[in-house]
Short mmCIF file of N, CA and C in Angstrom, two decimals:
data_model
loop_
_atom_site.label_atom_id
_atom_site.label_comp_id
_atom_site.label_asym_id
_atom_site.label_seq_id
_atom_site.Cartn_x
_atom_site.Cartn_y
_atom_site.Cartn_z
N MET A 1 0.83 -1.18 0.00
CA MET A 1 0.00 0.00 0.00
C MET A 1 0.88 1.25 0.00
N LEU A 2 0.48 2.23 -0.77
CA LEU A 2 1.25 3.48 -0.84
C LEU A 2 0.98 4.34 0.37
N HIS A 3 2.02 5.00 0.84
CA HIS A 3 1.89 5.91 1.97
C HIS A 3 1.68 7.32 1.45
N SER A 4 1.04 8.14 2.25
CA SER A 4 0.85 9.54 1.86
C SER A 4 2.18 10.27 1.92
N HIS A 5 2.22 11.45 1.32
CA HIS A 5 3.43 12.27 1.29
C HIS A 5 3.92 12.56 2.71
N GLU A 6 2.98 12.81 3.64
CA GLU A 6 3.37 13.12 5.01
C GLU A 6 4.09 11.95 5.66
N ASP A 7 3.67 10.71 5.35
CA ASP A 7 4.30 9.54 5.93
C ASP A 7 5.75 9.39 5.47
N LEU A 8 6.06 9.93 4.31
CA LEU A 8 7.39 9.78 3.75
C LEU A 8 8.33 10.91 4.14
N HIS A 9 7.83 11.91 4.82
CA HIS A 9 8.67 13.05 5.19
C HIS A 9 9.76 12.61 6.15
N LEU A 10 10.98 12.96 5.82
CA LEU A 10 12.11 12.63 6.67
C LEU A 10 12.29 13.68 7.75
N ASP A 11 12.73 13.27 8.90
CA ASP A 11 13.13 14.23 9.91
C ASP A 11 14.60 14.53 9.61
N LEU A 12 14.81 15.61 8.86
CA LEU A 12 16.16 15.94 8.40
C LEU A 12 17.12 16.19 9.54
N PHE A 13 16.63 16.70 10.66
CA PHE A 13 17.51 16.96 11.80
C PHE A 13 18.05 15.66 12.39
N LYS A 14 17.19 14.65 12.48
CA LYS A 14 17.65 13.36 13.01
C LYS A 14 18.48 12.60 11.97
N THR A 15 18.00 12.59 10.73
CA THR A 15 18.68 11.84 9.68
C THR A 15 20.11 12.31 9.47
N TYR A 16 20.32 13.63 9.48
CA TYR A 16 21.64 14.18 9.19
C TYR A 16 22.32 14.80 10.41
N ASP A 17 21.78 14.54 11.59
CA ASP A 17 22.35 15.03 12.85
C ASP A 17 22.58 16.55 12.80
N LEU A 18 21.52 17.28 12.45
CA LEU A 18 21.58 18.73 12.33
C LEU A 18 20.98 19.41 13.55
N THR A 19 21.36 20.65 13.75
CA THR A 19 20.71 21.50 14.73
C THR A 19 20.15 22.71 13.99
N HIS A 20 19.34 23.51 14.66
CA HIS A 20 18.80 24.71 14.02
C HIS A 20 19.91 25.68 13.63
N ASP A 21 21.03 25.63 14.32
CA ASP A 21 22.17 26.50 13.97
C ASP A 21 22.80 26.13 12.63
N ASP A 22 22.56 24.90 12.16
CA ASP A 22 23.13 24.46 10.88
C ASP A 22 22.35 25.01 9.69
N ILE A 23 21.18 25.55 9.93
CA ILE A 23 20.33 26.03 8.84
C ILE A 23 20.72 27.47 8.50
N HIS A 24 21.09 27.69 7.25
CA HIS A 24 21.45 29.03 6.77
C HIS A 24 20.18 29.82 6.49
N VAL A 25 20.19 31.08 6.86
CA VAL A 25 19.02 31.93 6.64
C VAL A 25 19.26 32.86 5.47
N GLY A 26 18.16 33.46 5.00
CA GLY A 26 18.25 34.40 3.89
C GLY A 26 17.70 33.82 2.61
N VAL A 27 17.19 34.69 1.76
CA VAL A 27 16.64 34.31 0.47
C VAL A 27 17.80 34.08 -0.50
N ILE A 28 17.76 32.96 -1.20
CA ILE A 28 18.83 32.59 -2.14
C ILE A 28 18.50 33.10 -3.53
N CYS A 29 19.47 33.70 -4.19
CA CYS A 29 19.31 34.17 -5.57
C CYS A 29 19.26 32.97 -6.50
N LYS A 30 18.20 32.89 -7.30
CA LYS A 30 18.07 31.75 -8.21
C LYS A 30 19.01 31.88 -9.42
N ASP A 31 19.56 33.07 -9.66
CA ASP A 31 20.47 33.26 -10.78
C ASP A 31 21.91 32.89 -10.46
N CYS A 32 22.39 33.29 -9.26
CA CYS A 32 23.80 33.03 -8.94
C CYS A 32 24.01 32.19 -7.68
N GLY A 33 22.92 31.92 -6.94
CA GLY A 33 23.04 31.09 -5.74
C GLY A 33 23.53 31.83 -4.51
N SER A 34 23.72 33.12 -4.62
CA SER A 34 24.19 33.91 -3.49
C SER A 34 23.06 34.16 -2.50
N ARG A 35 23.43 34.46 -1.26
CA ARG A 35 22.44 34.84 -0.27
C ARG A 35 23.12 35.74 0.75
N PRO A 36 22.42 36.55 1.43
CA PRO A 36 20.98 36.75 1.32
C PRO A 36 20.63 37.84 0.32
N MET A 37 19.49 37.65 -0.35
CA MET A 37 18.95 38.71 -1.17
C MET A 37 18.34 39.74 -0.21
N VAL A 38 18.22 40.97 -0.67
CA VAL A 38 17.73 42.06 0.17
C VAL A 38 16.36 42.50 -0.33
N LYS A 39 15.41 42.62 0.59
CA LYS A 39 14.06 43.06 0.23
C LYS A 39 14.08 44.54 -0.13
N LYS A 40 13.62 44.82 -1.32
CA LYS A 40 13.48 46.20 -1.79
C LYS A 40 12.02 46.44 -2.18
N ARG A 41 11.69 47.65 -2.48
CA ARG A 41 10.30 47.98 -2.83
C ARG A 41 9.80 47.20 -4.05
N ASN A 42 10.65 46.99 -5.03
CA ASN A 42 10.23 46.34 -6.27
C ASN A 42 10.59 44.85 -6.35
N GLY A 43 11.02 44.27 -5.26
CA GLY A 43 11.36 42.85 -5.26
C GLY A 43 12.56 42.58 -4.37
N TRP A 44 13.20 41.46 -4.61
CA TRP A 44 14.37 41.05 -3.83
C TRP A 44 15.60 41.23 -4.69
N LEU A 45 16.58 41.97 -4.18
CA LEU A 45 17.80 42.31 -4.92
C LEU A 45 18.94 41.43 -4.46
N CYS A 46 19.64 40.85 -5.43
CA CYS A 46 20.85 40.09 -5.12
C CYS A 46 22.03 41.08 -5.10
N PRO A 47 22.72 41.17 -3.97
CA PRO A 47 23.84 42.12 -3.91
C PRO A 47 25.03 41.69 -4.77
N ASP A 48 25.10 40.42 -5.15
CA ASP A 48 26.23 39.95 -5.95
C ASP A 48 26.02 40.14 -7.45
N CYS A 49 24.89 39.63 -7.97
CA CYS A 49 24.69 39.72 -9.43
C CYS A 49 23.68 40.80 -9.81
N THR A 50 23.11 41.50 -8.85
CA THR A 50 22.15 42.60 -9.00
C THR A 50 20.83 42.20 -9.66
N SER A 51 20.55 40.90 -9.74
CA SER A 51 19.26 40.51 -10.30
C SER A 51 18.16 40.81 -9.28
N ILE A 52 16.96 41.05 -9.80
CA ILE A 52 15.81 41.33 -8.96
C ILE A 52 14.75 40.28 -9.24
N ASP A 53 14.18 39.73 -8.18
CA ASP A 53 13.16 38.69 -8.31
C ASP A 53 12.04 38.99 -7.32
N LYS A 54 10.82 38.93 -7.78
CA LYS A 54 9.69 39.23 -6.91
C LYS A 54 9.20 38.02 -6.13
N ASN A 55 9.58 36.82 -6.53
CA ASN A 55 9.01 35.62 -5.92
C ASN A 55 10.02 34.70 -5.23
N SER A 56 11.26 35.07 -5.18
CA SER A 56 12.28 34.18 -4.60
C SER A 56 12.02 33.89 -3.13
N TRP A 57 11.40 34.81 -2.43
CA TRP A 57 11.09 34.61 -1.02
C TRP A 57 10.13 33.45 -0.82
N LYS A 58 9.25 33.21 -1.80
CA LYS A 58 8.29 32.11 -1.69
C LYS A 58 9.01 30.76 -1.66
N LEU A 59 10.09 30.65 -2.43
CA LEU A 59 10.88 29.41 -2.41
C LEU A 59 11.54 29.22 -1.06
N ALA A 60 11.99 30.32 -0.45
CA ALA A 60 12.60 30.24 0.88
C ALA A 60 11.59 29.77 1.92
N VAL A 61 10.36 30.28 1.83
CA VAL A 61 9.32 29.84 2.77
C VAL A 61 8.99 28.36 2.54
N ASP A 62 8.94 27.94 1.28
CA ASP A 62 8.75 26.50 0.98
C ASP A 62 9.87 25.68 1.60
N ASP A 63 11.10 26.17 1.49
CA ASP A 63 12.24 25.48 2.10
C ASP A 63 12.04 25.35 3.60
N TRP A 64 11.56 26.43 4.24
CA TRP A 64 11.31 26.40 5.68
C TRP A 64 10.38 25.24 6.03
N PHE A 65 9.25 25.17 5.33
CA PHE A 65 8.27 24.14 5.66
C PHE A 65 8.83 22.74 5.41
N TYR A 66 9.63 22.59 4.37
CA TYR A 66 10.21 21.27 4.08
C TYR A 66 11.26 20.89 5.13
N ILE A 67 12.13 21.80 5.45
CA ILE A 67 13.24 21.50 6.37
C ILE A 67 12.75 21.38 7.80
N MET A 68 11.97 22.34 8.25
CA MET A 68 11.56 22.39 9.65
C MET A 68 10.37 21.48 9.96
N ASN A 69 9.52 21.26 8.96
CA ASN A 69 8.33 20.43 9.14
C ASN A 69 7.47 20.91 10.31
N GLU A 70 7.33 22.25 10.40
CA GLU A 70 6.53 22.86 11.45
C GLU A 70 6.02 24.20 10.95
N GLY A 71 5.12 24.81 11.71
CA GLY A 71 4.60 26.12 11.35
C GLY A 71 5.65 27.20 11.51
N ILE A 72 5.30 28.39 11.03
CA ILE A 72 6.21 29.52 11.12
C ILE A 72 5.46 30.73 11.64
N THR A 73 6.08 31.47 12.53
CA THR A 73 5.51 32.73 13.01
C THR A 73 6.10 33.88 12.21
N ALA A 74 5.49 35.04 12.33
CA ALA A 74 6.01 36.21 11.61
C ALA A 74 7.42 36.54 12.10
N LYS A 75 7.67 36.41 13.39
CA LYS A 75 8.99 36.70 13.95
C LYS A 75 10.04 35.73 13.39
N THR A 76 9.69 34.46 13.33
CA THR A 76 10.61 33.46 12.78
C THR A 76 10.84 33.70 11.30
N CYS A 77 9.77 34.04 10.59
CA CYS A 77 9.89 34.35 9.16
C CYS A 77 10.78 35.57 8.95
N GLN A 78 10.64 36.57 9.81
CA GLN A 78 11.50 37.76 9.74
C GLN A 78 12.96 37.36 9.81
N HIS A 79 13.29 36.53 10.77
CA HIS A 79 14.67 36.07 10.93
C HIS A 79 15.11 35.23 9.73
N PHE A 80 14.27 34.29 9.31
CA PHE A 80 14.64 33.37 8.23
C PHE A 80 14.84 34.10 6.90
N LEU A 81 13.97 35.08 6.60
CA LEU A 81 14.09 35.82 5.34
C LEU A 81 14.99 37.05 5.46
N GLN A 82 15.47 37.33 6.70
CA GLN A 82 16.33 38.49 6.95
C GLN A 82 15.62 39.80 6.63
N LEU A 83 14.42 39.95 7.17
CA LEU A 83 13.62 41.15 6.97
C LEU A 83 13.85 42.14 8.11
N ASP A 84 13.44 43.39 7.88
CA ASP A 84 13.61 44.43 8.89
C ASP A 84 12.58 44.34 10.02
N SER A 85 11.40 43.80 9.73
CA SER A 85 10.37 43.76 10.77
C SER A 85 9.49 42.52 10.62
N ARG A 86 8.85 42.14 11.72
CA ARG A 86 7.92 41.01 11.66
C ARG A 86 6.67 41.41 10.90
N HIS A 87 6.39 42.71 10.81
CA HIS A 87 5.22 43.17 10.07
C HIS A 87 5.41 42.94 8.57
N GLN A 88 6.63 43.11 8.07
CA GLN A 88 6.92 42.76 6.68
C GLN A 88 6.67 41.28 6.46
N ALA A 89 7.15 40.47 7.39
CA ALA A 89 6.98 39.02 7.29
C ALA A 89 5.50 38.65 7.30
N LYS A 90 4.74 39.28 8.16
CA LYS A 90 3.30 39.01 8.25
C LYS A 90 2.60 39.33 6.93
N ARG A 91 2.96 40.45 6.32
CA ARG A 91 2.35 40.83 5.03
C ARG A 91 2.72 39.82 3.93
N LEU A 92 3.95 39.34 3.95
CA LEU A 92 4.34 38.34 2.96
C LEU A 92 3.61 37.02 3.18
N LEU A 93 3.58 36.57 4.42
CA LEU A 93 2.91 35.29 4.73
C LEU A 93 1.43 35.34 4.37
N ALA A 94 0.81 36.51 4.51
CA ALA A 94 -0.61 36.67 4.17
C ALA A 94 -0.87 36.46 2.68
N GLN A 95 0.17 36.56 1.85
CA GLN A 95 0.02 36.38 0.40
C GLN A 95 -0.01 34.90 0.01
N LEU A 96 0.35 34.03 0.92
CA LEU A 96 0.44 32.61 0.62
C LEU A 96 -0.81 31.87 1.10
N PRO A 97 -1.14 30.75 0.45
CA PRO A 97 -2.31 29.97 0.87
C PRO A 97 -1.97 29.10 2.08
N LEU A 98 -1.89 29.74 3.25
CA LEU A 98 -1.50 29.04 4.47
C LEU A 98 -2.65 29.01 5.46
N GLU A 99 -2.65 27.99 6.30
CA GLU A 99 -3.60 27.91 7.39
C GLU A 99 -3.07 28.76 8.54
N ILE A 100 -3.95 29.57 9.12
CA ILE A 100 -3.54 30.48 10.19
C ILE A 100 -4.14 30.00 11.50
N VAL A 101 -3.27 29.84 12.50
CA VAL A 101 -3.70 29.39 13.82
C VAL A 101 -3.22 30.41 14.85
N GLY A 102 -4.12 30.83 15.75
CA GLY A 102 -3.75 31.77 16.79
C GLY A 102 -3.99 33.21 16.37
N GLU A 103 -3.69 34.09 17.29
CA GLU A 103 -3.91 35.52 17.05
C GLU A 103 -2.71 36.34 17.50
N ASN A 104 -2.66 37.53 16.94
CA ASN A 104 -1.64 38.51 17.30
C ASN A 104 -0.23 37.95 17.19
N ILE A 105 0.60 38.15 18.19
CA ILE A 105 2.00 37.74 18.12
C ILE A 105 2.17 36.22 18.10
N LYS A 106 1.17 35.48 18.57
CA LYS A 106 1.25 34.02 18.60
C LYS A 106 0.71 33.37 17.33
N THR A 107 0.33 34.16 16.33
CA THR A 107 -0.17 33.61 15.08
C THR A 107 0.89 32.75 14.43
N THR A 108 0.50 31.54 14.06
CA THR A 108 1.40 30.61 13.40
C THR A 108 0.79 30.20 12.08
N TYR A 109 1.61 30.14 11.06
CA TYR A 109 1.17 29.80 9.71
C TYR A 109 1.64 28.39 9.37
N PHE A 110 0.72 27.60 8.81
CA PHE A 110 1.01 26.22 8.43
C PHE A 110 0.63 26.01 6.97
N ARG A 111 1.31 25.07 6.34
CA ARG A 111 0.91 24.65 5.00
C ARG A 111 -0.47 24.03 5.09
N LYS A 112 -1.30 24.33 4.10
CA LYS A 112 -2.60 23.67 4.04
C LYS A 112 -2.39 22.27 3.50
N GLU A 113 -3.01 21.32 4.14
CA GLU A 113 -2.86 19.91 3.72
C GLU A 113 -3.89 19.56 2.67
#
């Protein structure tokens, strides 16, 4: 019998003996692989190759859900994406089709199953 996708998810921390300190933060440039990209008004700017991408942050959030296998708060997203404020993170997370649990500072966003 086939297992669902959730059943096949690896605990990457146990499998590879990782800690949260081993996880690199910042949005990765899809053109040159550099990080972190910097949030600007018109998108995310790569300081190395100067490319601008409006959606690269979405890939970083997808990476978060895959690696951490848990929800994300605006404060955690701020740190992970290297943003200036949790309010920026909250506005970005609101653009994604995520399940929202809790209120105010304790709001946690989860992938919809």
